[in-house]
Amino acid sequence: MALRILYLHQHFSTPDGATATRAYNHAAALAAAGHAVTLACGRYAGAATGLDGPFRRGARRGPVAGFEVVEFDLPYGNAQSLARRSMVFLRYALAASRLSLGQSWDLVIASSTPPTVAIPALLARRLRGTPFLFEIRDPWPELPAALSRPGPGGGASTGSGGVPGAILGAIGRLADAACRRAAIVVALTEGMARTALARGTDPDRLRVLPQGADLALFGPDARPWRPAEAREGEMIAVYAGAHGRANGLGVLLDAAALLRATGIRILLVGDGAEKPALVARAAAEDLPVSFLDPMPKRRLAGLLAGADVGLLCLAPVPEFAEWTAPNKLAECLAAGLPVVTNVPGRAQRLLAEGGCGLTVPPGDGAGLAAALLAMADDPARRRVMARAARALAERHFDSRQIAARLVATVEAAAGHAPLSAIRAALAP
């Protein structure tokens, strides 16, 4: 029996965009399983929804990969002010609530962030009795609270804007309601899952489905390329992701300052509020660093195939150790890249388990430089790590397998299978 599913994810993108494609993969898998899926999103900077027609009455819609996409005319970007972003979140929640209450659905999927996607799901449950699945991609309010915590200089630890306590309290109450009333809660990491348990989720209703990568796209068949800035013989280390203060990319430039004339080039791909300052510093100090704009996943796959090392970098915020699931890590591993990171905890354990990377302390530019030099000095070791990276991705980060587990989770949440059978059906 086909389910009528409303999938709420404000930051949706197809692989033609330059941002995460988890919702695309999951919606496509649900549609391929025979379910009728409508995915509602906003206009996210760097995303490509697959729709190009005009907006009428604040929205446009059309088929994408076997499901329907409804895109609200609500532009959003990380460079917007906190007040502007908050307003866009609330406007999306209002538009999505009209959709969740205006039709009959068998299940609503609410994928956070932002946590306000839970509002239309909770309303549909309360007023229409519609069950919902709540997905935690970032733990709110825990993560913004950590980002707003005063740092050594007295300001917010990553310059996140300092979310007011009243707003954090309201988000906490919303997260409590979502975690307690959802038919199923999905978390991307065990650390995120623990935040759901603390907010009242029944352990029997909780599943961990990690971030994944398209192993066919990011794999041996990708056509490698290198940017014009890369000199012949240079070892290329690639960071591909947001350039915000939470990413702490200044430490990569600290490392680059120690890597002049070593034949190592750091390549930063992406955009964000900190990019202009990073570009200016790299130019002023003549650092071996190059910058590229965000690019579609297919183009990125070729770049990673032509690189030598992947980089995973975050600001020194302790909570990042267990509460983040960067898709860039899964994509680098799928591309067969050894990874150098300054993120302890989950990422460090994965790289150690797989024998496919090096971890240095947070904020340690000299340590990052030393790790990259060690990679450059031992090509044979890099090749061993590259094979191990791909093997680790095949074991844990195949987006098709993760999507199949999501389909089984949804069908159980909607009553197509007893909840007691979830663990057997979804065993990794």
mmCIF file of N, CA, C and O in Angstrom, residues 18 21 37 44 54 56 172 207 216 221 281 285 319 328 358:
data_model
loop_
_atom_site.group_PDB
_atom_site.id
_atom_site.type_symbol
_atom_site.label_atom_id
_atom_site.label_comp_id
_atom_site.label_asym_id
_atom_site.label_seq_id
_atom_site.Cartn_x
_atom_site.Cartn_y
_atom_site.Cartn_z
ATOM 1 N N ALA A 18 25.181 22.677 -4.630
ATOM 2 C CA ALA A 18 26.478 22.591 -3.958
ATOM 3 C C ALA A 18 26.333 22.317 -2.467
ATOM 4 O O ALA A 18 27.241 22.612 -1.695
ATOM 5 N N THR A 21 22.678 16.480 -0.025
ATOM 6 C CA THR A 21 21.614 15.876 -0.830
ATOM 7 C C THR A 21 20.907 14.734 -0.099
ATOM 8 O O THR A 21 20.254 13.910 -0.724
ATOM 9 N N VAL A 37 5.353 10.958 -2.578
ATOM 10 C CA VAL A 37 6.106 11.875 -1.724
ATOM 11 C C VAL A 37 5.977 13.298 -2.242
ATOM 12 O O VAL A 37 6.191 13.555 -3.431
ATOM 13 N N TYR A 44 17.314 27.834 -0.762
ATOM 14 C CA TYR A 44 18.538 27.797 0.039
ATOM 15 C C TYR A 44 19.730 28.157 -0.831
ATOM 16 O O TYR A 44 19.896 27.614 -1.930
ATOM 17 N N PRO A 54 8.200 29.875 -12.847
ATOM 18 C CA PRO A 54 7.942 31.059 -12.017
ATOM 19 C C PRO A 54 7.225 30.705 -10.719
ATOM 20 O O PRO A 54 6.533 29.686 -10.630
ATOM 21 N N ARG A 56 4.288 31.332 -8.187
ATOM 22 C CA ARG A 56 2.928 31.851 -8.199
ATOM 23 C C ARG A 56 2.367 31.737 -6.792
ATOM 24 O O ARG A 56 2.369 30.654 -6.209
ATOM 25 N N GLY A 172 14.017 24.801 22.829
ATOM 26 C CA GLY A 172 14.092 23.625 23.681
ATOM 27 C C GLY A 172 12.728 23.004 23.914
ATOM 28 O O GLY A 172 12.576 21.769 23.875
ATOM 29 N N ARG A 207 16.359 5.776 16.102
ATOM 30 C CA ARG A 207 17.311 5.117 15.203
ATOM 31 C C ARG A 207 18.415 6.093 14.823
ATOM 32 O O ARG A 207 18.175 7.297 14.704
ATOM 33 N N ALA A 216 28.707 5.761 -6.092
ATOM 34 C CA ALA A 216 28.907 5.721 -7.539
ATOM 35 C C ALA A 216 29.441 7.054 -8.047
ATOM 36 O O ALA A 216 30.307 7.100 -8.915
ATOM 37 N N ASP A 221 35.034 5.922 -10.767
ATOM 38 C CA ASP A 221 34.631 6.316 -12.115
ATOM 39 C C ASP A 221 34.588 7.834 -12.303
ATOM 40 O O ASP A 221 34.355 8.308 -13.418
ATOM 41 N N ARG A 281 43.565 37.450 3.637
ATOM 42 C CA ARG A 281 44.745 37.039 4.403
ATOM 43 C C ARG A 281 45.676 36.183 3.556
ATOM 44 O O ARG A 281 46.908 36.369 3.583
ATOM 45 N N GLU A 285 49.546 37.355 2.762
ATOM 46 C CA GLU A 285 50.675 36.591 3.288
ATOM 47 C C GLU A 285 51.295 35.660 2.244
ATOM 48 O O GLU A 285 52.221 34.902 2.560
ATOM 49 N N GLU A 319 31.583 20.498 21.834
ATOM 50 C CA GLU A 319 30.364 19.783 21.432
ATOM 51 C C GLU A 319 30.412 19.279 19.996
ATOM 52 O O GLU A 319 29.673 18.358 19.629
ATOM 53 N N LYS A 328 30.940 16.249 4.181
ATOM 54 C CA LYS A 328 32.251 16.310 3.520
ATOM 55 C C LYS A 328 33.145 15.152 3.939
ATOM 56 O O LYS A 328 33.972 14.688 3.152
ATOM 57 N N LEU A 358 44.526 11.120 9.749
ATOM 58 C CA LEU A 358 45.254 11.623 10.906
ATOM 59 C C LEU A 358 44.422 12.700 11.594
ATOM 60 O O LEU A 358 43.775 13.515 10.929
#
